[in-house]
CSV table of C-alpha atoms in Angstrom, one decimal:
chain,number,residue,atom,x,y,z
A,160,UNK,CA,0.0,0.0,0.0
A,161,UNK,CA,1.3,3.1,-1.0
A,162,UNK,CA,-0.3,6.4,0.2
A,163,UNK,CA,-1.1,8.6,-1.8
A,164,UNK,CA,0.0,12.0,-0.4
A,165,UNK,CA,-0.2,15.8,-2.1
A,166,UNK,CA,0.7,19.2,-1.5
A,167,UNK,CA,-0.6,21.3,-3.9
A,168,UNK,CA,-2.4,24.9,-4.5
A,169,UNK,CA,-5.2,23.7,-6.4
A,170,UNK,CA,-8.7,22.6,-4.8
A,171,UNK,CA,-10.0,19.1,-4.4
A,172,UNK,CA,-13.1,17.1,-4.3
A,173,UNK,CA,-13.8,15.3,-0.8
A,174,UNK,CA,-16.3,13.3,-2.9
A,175,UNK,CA,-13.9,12.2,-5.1
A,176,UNK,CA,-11.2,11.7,-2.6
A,177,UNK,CA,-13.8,9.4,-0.5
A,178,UNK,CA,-14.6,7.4,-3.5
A,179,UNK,CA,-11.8,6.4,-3.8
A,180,UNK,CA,-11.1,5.0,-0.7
A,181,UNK,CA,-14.5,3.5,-0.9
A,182,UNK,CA,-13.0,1.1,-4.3
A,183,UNK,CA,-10.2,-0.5,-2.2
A,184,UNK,CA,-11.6,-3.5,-0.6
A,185,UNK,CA,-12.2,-1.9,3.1
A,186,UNK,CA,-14.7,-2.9,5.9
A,187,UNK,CA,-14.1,1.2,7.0
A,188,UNK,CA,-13.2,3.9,5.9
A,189,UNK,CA,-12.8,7.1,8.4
A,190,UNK,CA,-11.9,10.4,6.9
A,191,UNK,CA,-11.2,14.0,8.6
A,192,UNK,CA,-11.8,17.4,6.5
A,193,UNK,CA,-10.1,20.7,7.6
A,194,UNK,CA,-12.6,23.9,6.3
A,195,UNK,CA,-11.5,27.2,6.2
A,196,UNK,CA,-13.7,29.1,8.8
A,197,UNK,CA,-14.8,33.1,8.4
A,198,UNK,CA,-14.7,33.7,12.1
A,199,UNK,CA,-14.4,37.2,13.3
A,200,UNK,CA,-14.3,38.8,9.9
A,201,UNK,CA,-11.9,36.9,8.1
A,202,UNK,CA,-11.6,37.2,4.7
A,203,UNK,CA,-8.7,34.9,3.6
A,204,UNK,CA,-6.2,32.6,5.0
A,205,UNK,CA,-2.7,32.5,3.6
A,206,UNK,CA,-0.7,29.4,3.8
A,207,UNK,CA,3.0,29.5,3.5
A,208,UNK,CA,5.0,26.0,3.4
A,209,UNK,CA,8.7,25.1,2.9
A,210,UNK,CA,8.4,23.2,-0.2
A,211,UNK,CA,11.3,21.2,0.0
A,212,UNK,CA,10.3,19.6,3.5
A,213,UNK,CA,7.0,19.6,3.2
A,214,UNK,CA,6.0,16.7,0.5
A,215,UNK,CA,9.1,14.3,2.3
A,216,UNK,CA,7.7,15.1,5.6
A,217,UNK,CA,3.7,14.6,5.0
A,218,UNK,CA,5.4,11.0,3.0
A,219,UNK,CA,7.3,10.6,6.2
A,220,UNK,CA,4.1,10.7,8.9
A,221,UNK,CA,1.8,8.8,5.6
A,222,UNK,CA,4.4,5.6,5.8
A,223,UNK,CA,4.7,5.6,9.8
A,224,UNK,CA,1.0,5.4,9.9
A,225,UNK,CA,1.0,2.6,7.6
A,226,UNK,CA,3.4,0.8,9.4
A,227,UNK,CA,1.3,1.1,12.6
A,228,UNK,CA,-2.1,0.3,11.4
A,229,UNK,CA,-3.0,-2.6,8.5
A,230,UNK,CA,-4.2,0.0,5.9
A,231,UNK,CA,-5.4,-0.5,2.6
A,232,UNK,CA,-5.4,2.8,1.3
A,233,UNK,CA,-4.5,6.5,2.7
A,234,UNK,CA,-4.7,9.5,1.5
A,235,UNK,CA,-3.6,12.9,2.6
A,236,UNK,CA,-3.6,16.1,0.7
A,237,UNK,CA,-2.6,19.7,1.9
A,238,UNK,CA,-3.1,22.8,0.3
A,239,UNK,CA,-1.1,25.9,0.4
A,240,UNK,CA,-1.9,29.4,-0.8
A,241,UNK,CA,-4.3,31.9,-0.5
A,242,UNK,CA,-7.7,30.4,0.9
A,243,UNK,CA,-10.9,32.0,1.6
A,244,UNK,CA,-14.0,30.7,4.0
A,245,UNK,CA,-15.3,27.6,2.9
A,246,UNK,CA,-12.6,26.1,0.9
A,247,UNK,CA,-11.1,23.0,2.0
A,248,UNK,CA,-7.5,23.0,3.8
A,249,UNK,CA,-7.0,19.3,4.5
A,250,UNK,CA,-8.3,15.9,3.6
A,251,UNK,CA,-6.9,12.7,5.7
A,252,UNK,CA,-8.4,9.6,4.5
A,253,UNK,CA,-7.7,6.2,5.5
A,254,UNK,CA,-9.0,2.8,4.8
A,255,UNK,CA,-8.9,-0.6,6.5
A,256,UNK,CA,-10.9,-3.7,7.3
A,257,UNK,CA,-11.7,-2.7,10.1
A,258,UNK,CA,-13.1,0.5,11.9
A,259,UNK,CA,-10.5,0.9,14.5
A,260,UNK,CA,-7.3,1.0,12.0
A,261,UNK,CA,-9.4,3.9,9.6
A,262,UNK,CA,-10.2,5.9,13.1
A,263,UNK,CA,-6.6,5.4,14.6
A,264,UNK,CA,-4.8,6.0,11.6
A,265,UNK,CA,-6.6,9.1,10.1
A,266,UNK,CA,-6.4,10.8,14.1
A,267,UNK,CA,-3.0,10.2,14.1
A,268,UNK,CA,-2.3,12.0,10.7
A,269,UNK,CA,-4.4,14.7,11.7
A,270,UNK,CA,-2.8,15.4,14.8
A,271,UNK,CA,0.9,15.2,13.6
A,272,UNK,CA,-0.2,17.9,10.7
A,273,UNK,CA,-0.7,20.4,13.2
A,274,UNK,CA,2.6,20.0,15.3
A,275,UNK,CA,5.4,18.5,12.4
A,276,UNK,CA,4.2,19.9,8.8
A,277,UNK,CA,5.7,22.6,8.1
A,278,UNK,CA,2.8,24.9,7.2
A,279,UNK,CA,2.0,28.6,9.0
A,280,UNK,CA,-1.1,30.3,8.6
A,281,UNK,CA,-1.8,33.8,7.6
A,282,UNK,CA,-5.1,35.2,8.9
A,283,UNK,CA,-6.8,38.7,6.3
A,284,UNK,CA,-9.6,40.6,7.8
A,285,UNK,CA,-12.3,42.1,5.8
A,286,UNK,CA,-10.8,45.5,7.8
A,287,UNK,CA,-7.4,45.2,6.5
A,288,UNK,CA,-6.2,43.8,9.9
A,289,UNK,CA,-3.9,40.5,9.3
A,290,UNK,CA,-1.6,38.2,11.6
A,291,UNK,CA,0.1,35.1,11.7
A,292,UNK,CA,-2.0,32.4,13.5
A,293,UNK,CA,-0.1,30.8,16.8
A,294,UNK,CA,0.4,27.4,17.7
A,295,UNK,CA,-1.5,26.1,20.1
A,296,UNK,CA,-0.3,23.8,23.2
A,297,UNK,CA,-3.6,22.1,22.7
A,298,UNK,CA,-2.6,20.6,19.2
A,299,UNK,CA,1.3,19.7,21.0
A,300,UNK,CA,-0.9,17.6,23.3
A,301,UNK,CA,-2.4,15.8,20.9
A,302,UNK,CA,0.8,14.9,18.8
A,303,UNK,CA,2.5,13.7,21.7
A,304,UNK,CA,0.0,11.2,23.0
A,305,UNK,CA,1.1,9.3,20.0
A,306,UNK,CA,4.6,9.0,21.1
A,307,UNK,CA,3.8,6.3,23.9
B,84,UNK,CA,31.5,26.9,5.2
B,85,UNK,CA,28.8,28.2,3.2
B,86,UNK,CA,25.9,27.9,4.4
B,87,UNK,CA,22.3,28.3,2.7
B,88,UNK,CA,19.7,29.7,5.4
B,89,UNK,CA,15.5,29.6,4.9
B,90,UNK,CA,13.3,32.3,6.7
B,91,UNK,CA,9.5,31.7,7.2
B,92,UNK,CA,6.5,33.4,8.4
B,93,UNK,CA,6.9,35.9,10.4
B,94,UNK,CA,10.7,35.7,10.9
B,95,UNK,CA,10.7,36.0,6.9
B,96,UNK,CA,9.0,38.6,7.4
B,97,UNK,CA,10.9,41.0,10.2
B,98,UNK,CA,14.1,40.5,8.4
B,99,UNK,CA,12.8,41.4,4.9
B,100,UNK,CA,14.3,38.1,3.0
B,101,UNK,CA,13.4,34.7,2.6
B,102,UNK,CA,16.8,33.1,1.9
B,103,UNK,CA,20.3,34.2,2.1
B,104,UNK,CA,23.6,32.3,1.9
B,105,UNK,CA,26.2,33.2,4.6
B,106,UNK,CA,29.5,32.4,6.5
B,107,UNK,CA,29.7,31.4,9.7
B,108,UNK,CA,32.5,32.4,11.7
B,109,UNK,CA,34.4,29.3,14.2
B,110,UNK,CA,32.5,28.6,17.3
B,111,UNK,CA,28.9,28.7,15.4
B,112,UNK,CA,28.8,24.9,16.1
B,113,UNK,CA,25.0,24.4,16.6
B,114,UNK,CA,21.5,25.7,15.5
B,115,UNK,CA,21.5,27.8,18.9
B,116,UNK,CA,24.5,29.4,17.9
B,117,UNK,CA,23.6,30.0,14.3
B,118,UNK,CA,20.5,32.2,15.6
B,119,UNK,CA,22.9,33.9,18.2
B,120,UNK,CA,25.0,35.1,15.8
B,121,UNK,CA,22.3,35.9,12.7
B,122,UNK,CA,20.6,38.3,15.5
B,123,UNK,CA,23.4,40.3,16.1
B,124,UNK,CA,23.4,40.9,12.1
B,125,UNK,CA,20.9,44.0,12.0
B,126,UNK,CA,17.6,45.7,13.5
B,127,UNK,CA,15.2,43.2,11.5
B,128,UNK,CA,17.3,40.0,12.5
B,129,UNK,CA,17.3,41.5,16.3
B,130,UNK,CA,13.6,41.0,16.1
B,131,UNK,CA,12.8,38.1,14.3
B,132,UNK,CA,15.8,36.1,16.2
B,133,UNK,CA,16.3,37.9,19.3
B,134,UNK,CA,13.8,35.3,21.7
B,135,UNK,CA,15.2,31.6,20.2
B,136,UNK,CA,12.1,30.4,22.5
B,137,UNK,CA,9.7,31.1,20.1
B,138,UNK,CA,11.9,29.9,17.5
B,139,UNK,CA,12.1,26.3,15.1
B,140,UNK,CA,14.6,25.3,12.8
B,141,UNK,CA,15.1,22.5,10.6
B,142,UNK,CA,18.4,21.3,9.0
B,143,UNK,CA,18.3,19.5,5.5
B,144,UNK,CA,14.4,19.6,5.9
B,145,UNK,CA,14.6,17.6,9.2
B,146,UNK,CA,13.1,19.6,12.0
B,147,UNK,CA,16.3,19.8,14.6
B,148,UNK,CA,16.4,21.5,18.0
B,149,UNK,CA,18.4,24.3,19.3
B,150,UNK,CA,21.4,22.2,20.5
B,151,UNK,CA,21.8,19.7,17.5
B,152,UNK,CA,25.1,20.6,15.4
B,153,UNK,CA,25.1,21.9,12.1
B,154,UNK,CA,28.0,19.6,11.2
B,155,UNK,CA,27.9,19.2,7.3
B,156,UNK,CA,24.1,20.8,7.2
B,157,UNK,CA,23.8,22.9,3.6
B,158,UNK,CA,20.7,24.0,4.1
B,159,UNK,CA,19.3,25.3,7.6
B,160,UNK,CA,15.9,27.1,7.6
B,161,UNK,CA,14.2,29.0,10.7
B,162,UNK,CA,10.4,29.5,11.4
B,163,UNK,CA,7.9,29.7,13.8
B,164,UNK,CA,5.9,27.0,15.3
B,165,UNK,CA,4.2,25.3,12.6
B,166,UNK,CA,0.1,26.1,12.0
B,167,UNK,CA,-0.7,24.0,9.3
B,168,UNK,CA,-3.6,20.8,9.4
C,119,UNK,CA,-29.2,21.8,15.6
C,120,UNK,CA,-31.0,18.8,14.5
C,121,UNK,CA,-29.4,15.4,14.4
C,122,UNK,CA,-30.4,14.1,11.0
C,123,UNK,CA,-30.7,10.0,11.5
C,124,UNK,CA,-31.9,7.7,8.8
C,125,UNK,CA,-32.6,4.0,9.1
C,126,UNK,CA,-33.4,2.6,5.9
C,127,UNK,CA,-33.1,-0.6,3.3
C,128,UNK,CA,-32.2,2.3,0.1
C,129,UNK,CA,-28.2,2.8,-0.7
C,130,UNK,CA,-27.3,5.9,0.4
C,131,UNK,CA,-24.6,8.3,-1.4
C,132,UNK,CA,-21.2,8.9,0.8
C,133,UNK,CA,-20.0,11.9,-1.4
C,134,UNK,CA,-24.1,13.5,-1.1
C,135,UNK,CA,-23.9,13.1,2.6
C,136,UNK,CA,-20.3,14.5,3.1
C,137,UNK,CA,-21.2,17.9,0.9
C,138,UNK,CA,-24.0,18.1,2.8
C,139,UNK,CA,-22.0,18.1,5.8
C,140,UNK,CA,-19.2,20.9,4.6
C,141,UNK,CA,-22.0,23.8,3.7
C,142,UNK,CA,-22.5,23.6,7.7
C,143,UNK,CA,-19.7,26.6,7.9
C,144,UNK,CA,-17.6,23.8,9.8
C,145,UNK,CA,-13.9,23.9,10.8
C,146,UNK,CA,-13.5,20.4,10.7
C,147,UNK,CA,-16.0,17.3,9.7
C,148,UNK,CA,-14.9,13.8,10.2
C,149,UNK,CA,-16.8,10.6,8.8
C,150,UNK,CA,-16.9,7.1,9.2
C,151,UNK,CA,-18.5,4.6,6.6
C,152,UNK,CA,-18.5,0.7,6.8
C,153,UNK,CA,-19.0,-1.5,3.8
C,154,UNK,CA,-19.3,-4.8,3.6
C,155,UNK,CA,-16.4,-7.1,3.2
C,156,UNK,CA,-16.2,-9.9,0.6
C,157,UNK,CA,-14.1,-12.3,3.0
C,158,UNK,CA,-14.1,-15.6,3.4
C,159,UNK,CA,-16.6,-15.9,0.1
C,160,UNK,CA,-19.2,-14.2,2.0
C,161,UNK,CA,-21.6,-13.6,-0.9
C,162,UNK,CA,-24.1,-11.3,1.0
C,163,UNK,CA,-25.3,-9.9,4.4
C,164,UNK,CA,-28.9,-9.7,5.9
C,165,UNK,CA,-29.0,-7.0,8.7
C,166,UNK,CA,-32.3,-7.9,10.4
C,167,UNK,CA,-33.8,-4.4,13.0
C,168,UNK,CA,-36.6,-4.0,15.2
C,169,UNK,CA,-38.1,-0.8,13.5
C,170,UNK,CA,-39.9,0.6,16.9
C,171,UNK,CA,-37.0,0.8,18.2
C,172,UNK,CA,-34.0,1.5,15.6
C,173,UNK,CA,-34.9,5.1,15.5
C,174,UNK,CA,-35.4,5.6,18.2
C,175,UNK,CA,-32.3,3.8,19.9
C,176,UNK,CA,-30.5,6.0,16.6
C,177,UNK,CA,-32.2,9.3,17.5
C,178,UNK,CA,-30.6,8.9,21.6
C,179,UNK,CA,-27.6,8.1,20.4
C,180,UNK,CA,-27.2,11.0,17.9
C,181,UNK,CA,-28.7,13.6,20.9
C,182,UNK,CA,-26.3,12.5,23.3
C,183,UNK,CA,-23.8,12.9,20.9
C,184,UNK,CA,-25.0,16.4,20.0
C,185,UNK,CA,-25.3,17.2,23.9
C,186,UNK,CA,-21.5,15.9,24.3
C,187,UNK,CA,-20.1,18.2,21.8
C,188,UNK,CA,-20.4,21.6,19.9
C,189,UNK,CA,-21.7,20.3,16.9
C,190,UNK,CA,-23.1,22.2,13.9
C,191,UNK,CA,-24.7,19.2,12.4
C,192,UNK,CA,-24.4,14.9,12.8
C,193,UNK,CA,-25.3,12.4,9.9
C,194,UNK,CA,-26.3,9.0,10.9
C,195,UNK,CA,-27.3,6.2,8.4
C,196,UNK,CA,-28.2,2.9,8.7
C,197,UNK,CA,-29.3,0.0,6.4
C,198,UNK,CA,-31.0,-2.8,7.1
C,199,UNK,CA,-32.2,-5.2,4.3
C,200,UNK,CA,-29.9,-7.7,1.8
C,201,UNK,CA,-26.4,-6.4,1.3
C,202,UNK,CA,-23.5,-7.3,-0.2
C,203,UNK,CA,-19.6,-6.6,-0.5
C,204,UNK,CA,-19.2,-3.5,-1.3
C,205,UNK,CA,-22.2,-1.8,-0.4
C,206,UNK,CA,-22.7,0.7,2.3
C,207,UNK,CA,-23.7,-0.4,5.8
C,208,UNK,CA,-23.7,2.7,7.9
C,209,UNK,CA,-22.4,6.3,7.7
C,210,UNK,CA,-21.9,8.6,10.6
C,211,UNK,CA,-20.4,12.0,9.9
C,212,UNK,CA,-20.0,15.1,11.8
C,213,UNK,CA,-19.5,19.0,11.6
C,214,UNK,CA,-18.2,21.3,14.3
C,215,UNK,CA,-15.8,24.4,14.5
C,216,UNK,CA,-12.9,22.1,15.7
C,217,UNK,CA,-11.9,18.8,14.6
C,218,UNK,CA,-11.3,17.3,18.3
C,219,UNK,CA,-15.3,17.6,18.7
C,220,UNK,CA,-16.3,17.0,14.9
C,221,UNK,CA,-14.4,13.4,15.6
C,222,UNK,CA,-14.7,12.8,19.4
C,223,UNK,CA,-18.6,12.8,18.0
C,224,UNK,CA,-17.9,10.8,15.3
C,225,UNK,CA,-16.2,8.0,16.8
C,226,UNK,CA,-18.9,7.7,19.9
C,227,UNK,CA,-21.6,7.4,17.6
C,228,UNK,CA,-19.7,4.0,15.5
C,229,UNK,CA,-18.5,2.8,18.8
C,230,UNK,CA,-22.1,3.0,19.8
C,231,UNK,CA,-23.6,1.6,17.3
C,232,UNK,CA,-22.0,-1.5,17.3
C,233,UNK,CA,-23.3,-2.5,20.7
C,234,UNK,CA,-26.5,-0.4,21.6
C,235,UNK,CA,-28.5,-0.5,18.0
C,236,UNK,CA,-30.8,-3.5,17.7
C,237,UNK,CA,-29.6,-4.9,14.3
C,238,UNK,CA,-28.1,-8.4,13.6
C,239,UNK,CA,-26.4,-9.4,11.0
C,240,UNK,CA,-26.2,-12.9,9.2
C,241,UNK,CA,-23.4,-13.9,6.4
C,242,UNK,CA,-24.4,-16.1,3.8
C,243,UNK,CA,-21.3,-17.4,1.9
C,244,UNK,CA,-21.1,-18.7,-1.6
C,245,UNK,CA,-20.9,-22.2,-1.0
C,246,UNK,CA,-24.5,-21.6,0.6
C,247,UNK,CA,-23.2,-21.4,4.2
C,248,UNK,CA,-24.8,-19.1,6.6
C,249,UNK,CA,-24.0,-17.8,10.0
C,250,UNK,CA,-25.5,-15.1,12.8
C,251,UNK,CA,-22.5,-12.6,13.1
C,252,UNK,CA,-21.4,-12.9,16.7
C,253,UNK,CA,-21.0,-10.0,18.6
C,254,UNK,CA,-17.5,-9.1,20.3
C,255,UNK,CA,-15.9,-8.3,23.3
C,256,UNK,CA,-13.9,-5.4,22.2
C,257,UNK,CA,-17.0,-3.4,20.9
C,258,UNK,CA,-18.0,-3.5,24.3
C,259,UNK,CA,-14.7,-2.5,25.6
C,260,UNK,CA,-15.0,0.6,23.1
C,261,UNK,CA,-18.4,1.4,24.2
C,262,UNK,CA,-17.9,1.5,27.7
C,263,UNK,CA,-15.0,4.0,28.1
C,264,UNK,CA,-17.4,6.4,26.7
C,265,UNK,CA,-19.2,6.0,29.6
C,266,UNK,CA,-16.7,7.5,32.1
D,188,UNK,CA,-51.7,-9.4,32.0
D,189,UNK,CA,-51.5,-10.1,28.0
D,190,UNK,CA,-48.0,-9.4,26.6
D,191,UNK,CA,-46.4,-8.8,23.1
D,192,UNK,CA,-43.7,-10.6,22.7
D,193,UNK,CA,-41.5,-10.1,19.6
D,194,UNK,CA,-37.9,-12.5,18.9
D,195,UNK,CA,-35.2,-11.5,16.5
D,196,UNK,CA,-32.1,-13.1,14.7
D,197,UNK,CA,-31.7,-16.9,15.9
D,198,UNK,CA,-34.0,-16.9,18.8
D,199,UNK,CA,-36.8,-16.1,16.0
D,200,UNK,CA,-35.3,-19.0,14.0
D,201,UNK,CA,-35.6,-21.6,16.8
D,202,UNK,CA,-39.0,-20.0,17.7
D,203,UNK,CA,-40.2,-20.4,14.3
D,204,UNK,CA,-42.0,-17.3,14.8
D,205,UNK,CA,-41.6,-13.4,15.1
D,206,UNK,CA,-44.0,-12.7,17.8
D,207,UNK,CA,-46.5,-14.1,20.0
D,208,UNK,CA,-49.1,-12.6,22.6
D,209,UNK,CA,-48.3,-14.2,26.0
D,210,UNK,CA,-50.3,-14.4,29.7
D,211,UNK,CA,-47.7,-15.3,31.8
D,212,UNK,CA,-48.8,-16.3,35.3
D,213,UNK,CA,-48.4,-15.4,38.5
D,214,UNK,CA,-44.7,-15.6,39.6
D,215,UNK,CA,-43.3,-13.8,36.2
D,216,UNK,CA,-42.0,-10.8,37.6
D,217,UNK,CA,-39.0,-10.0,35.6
D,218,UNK,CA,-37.4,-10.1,32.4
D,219,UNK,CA,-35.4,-13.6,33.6
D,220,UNK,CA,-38.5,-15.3,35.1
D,221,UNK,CA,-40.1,-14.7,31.2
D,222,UNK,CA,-37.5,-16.1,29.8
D,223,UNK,CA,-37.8,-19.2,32.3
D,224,UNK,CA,-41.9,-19.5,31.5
D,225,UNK,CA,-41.2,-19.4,28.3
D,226,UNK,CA,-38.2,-21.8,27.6
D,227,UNK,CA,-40.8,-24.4,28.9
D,228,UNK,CA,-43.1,-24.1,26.0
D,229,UNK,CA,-41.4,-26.8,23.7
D,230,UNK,CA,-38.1,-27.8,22.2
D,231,UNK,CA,-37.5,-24.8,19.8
D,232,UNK,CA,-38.4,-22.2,23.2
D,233,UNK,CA,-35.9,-24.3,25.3
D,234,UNK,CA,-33.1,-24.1,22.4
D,235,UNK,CA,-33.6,-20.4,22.1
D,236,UNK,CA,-34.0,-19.5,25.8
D,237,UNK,CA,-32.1,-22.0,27.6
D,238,UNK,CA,-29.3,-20.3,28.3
D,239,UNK,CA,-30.9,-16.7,29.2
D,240,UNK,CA,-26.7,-15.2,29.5
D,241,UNK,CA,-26.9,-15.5,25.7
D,242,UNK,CA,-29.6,-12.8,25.2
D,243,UNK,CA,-30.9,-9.6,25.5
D,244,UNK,CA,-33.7,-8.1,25.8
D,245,UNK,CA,-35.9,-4.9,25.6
D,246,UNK,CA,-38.9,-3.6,27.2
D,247,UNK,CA,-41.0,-1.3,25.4
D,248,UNK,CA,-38.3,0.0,22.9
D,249,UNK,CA,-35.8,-0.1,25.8
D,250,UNK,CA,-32.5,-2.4,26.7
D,251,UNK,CA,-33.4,-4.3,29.9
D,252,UNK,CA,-31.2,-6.4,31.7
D,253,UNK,CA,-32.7,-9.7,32.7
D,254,UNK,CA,-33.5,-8.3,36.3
D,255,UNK,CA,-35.7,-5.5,35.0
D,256,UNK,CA,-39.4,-5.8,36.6
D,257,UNK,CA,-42.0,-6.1,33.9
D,258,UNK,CA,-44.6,-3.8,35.3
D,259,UNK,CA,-46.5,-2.2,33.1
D,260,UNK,CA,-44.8,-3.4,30.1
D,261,UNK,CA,-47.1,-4.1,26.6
D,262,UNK,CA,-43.7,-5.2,24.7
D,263,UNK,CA,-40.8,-7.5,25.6
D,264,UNK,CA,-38.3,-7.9,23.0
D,265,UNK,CA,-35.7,-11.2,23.3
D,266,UNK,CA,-33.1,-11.3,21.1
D,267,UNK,CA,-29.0,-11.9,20.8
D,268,UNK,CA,-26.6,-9.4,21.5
D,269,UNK,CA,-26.7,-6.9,18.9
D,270,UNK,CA,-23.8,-6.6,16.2
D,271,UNK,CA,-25.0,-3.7,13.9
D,272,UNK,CA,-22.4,-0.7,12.7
């Protein structure tokens, strides 16, 4: 099984995506969707990456969760660039026999996006206003509980 | 040795480049030391590089922490915590 | 918000329900499907219910899930009928503003399922073979730690 | 009392039947002591029935554990453990 993994400017069809995954055999399949949200005004969300790291490391977290969980297909696919409210960010989908390798698998991937891709996040309000989102400890937490 | 250096996000920002290929002098033997001495380079590196706390690094696109050596790195790059998912 | 909980013999559309889902003005949606599984020459699955109480045991499930977490909107389906591998069992999907509630729900709804929805499921293999599904000790281990 | 009584998956099977309306008598105060009364009604009752720790059951539309009181109950539902999802 080889995942299929993408960084890329361009939009994508969760439809599509889930499919997909659908076509390969599984008992489950468990996906995640990130969504661009308009809170508080905003108007657009720029994504900055480090395009040499990033494809080797979202490859890198895509073959460890392989190697933890039996999957029979995964799919992960980031974009970068300008986004605005509604448009998808992030699609993590995994597929196994059974329910608790999809869950597992697409959590972990999820949760070691926020902490070990290297992505930063741009936040444009509709009144010009516009700052660099923070990490949050909340998402460290999560990344580390896989560790153990 | 020459060495080529990334800036992202905000620290690309405050010093007004996003890549720039410099020297280091002896005794720059780790990434903690590398930021150290880029800081003391001008106003806009003083800011982006003066609190390494807040700071994350990466050497040959491996994330790397303050104290690993840069050895026979060729490409270092420095950034914020990472917001992406 | 109003869970929206279906229990019916029809196929249902993964890629309709998931769309439906992302126009909720949600940070994060997470999904679960499960599809049936051609193992062992299993050539199809009856999923026998008792209707007065599927929808209902569905519709408590879905509201607890709703009263657990934040959500702006929960998708559960469920067939019942003559199945077989390949087709769509049950789809559970979830929006909220952040993906640790969009798939805490999601996961606490499948868990659930699996030992508090009165279905039963019997294989019928090729070779003309046919067996009750048993159920298993380790969905009741994952439907129990919800209950702390 | 008069009591609907509805059987799913293999108990049905070894029932022959989906549902039945009961009197039990006197003495049938739970969901257990049901189960007992009604494994003595012939050889497909005592196959489905005779061991009561392999089923469930439901009382009007609700789980029940074999200890449950009948009360006012109009619908007892006996049946394996579930495996739906």
């Amino acid at each position: 099984m080889k995942p299929d993994v993408r960084v890329q400017a361009d939009a994508f069809d969760s439809g599509v995506e889930l499919a997909a995954l659908e076509q390969r055999g599984a008992g489950g399949i468990a996906s995640f969707i990130g969504i661009v949200r308009g809170d508080g005004g905003l108007e657009a969300l720029e994504l900055e990456h480090y395009p040499a790291m990033t494809e080797q490391a979202l490859g890198g977290v895509a073959a460890e969760a392989a190697r933890r969980w039996p999957l029979l297909a995964l799919t992960v696919i980031h974009r970068h660039g300008r986004l605005v409210p509604g448009d998808r960010i992030v699609f993590v989908g995994a597929a196994a026999a059974h329910r608790g390798e999809a869950i597992a698998a697409t959590n972990f991937v999820i949760d070691w996006l926020k902490t070990d891709a290297p992505f930063w996040k741009r936040e444009i309000f509709g009144d010009g206003r516009s700052q660099w989102v923070e990490a949050r400890a909340a998402d460290d937490a999560a990344r580390v509980k896989w560790d153990s | 040795m020459a060495l080529e250096i990334l800036y992202f996000a905000w620290v690309r920002e405050a010093i007004g480049s996003d890549a720039e290929t410099v020297e280091p002098p002896d005794g720059v033997e780790t990434i903690g030391d590398l930021i150290g001495w880029l800081a003391g380079r001008g106003e806009g590196y003083a800011e982006a590089l003066g609190e390494p706390g807040r700071l994350r690094a990466a050497i040959d696109q491996v994330f790397a922490s303050m104290e690993t050596p840069l050895g026979e790195a060729r490409e270092v790059a420095i950034f914020p915590p990472v917001t992406g998912g």
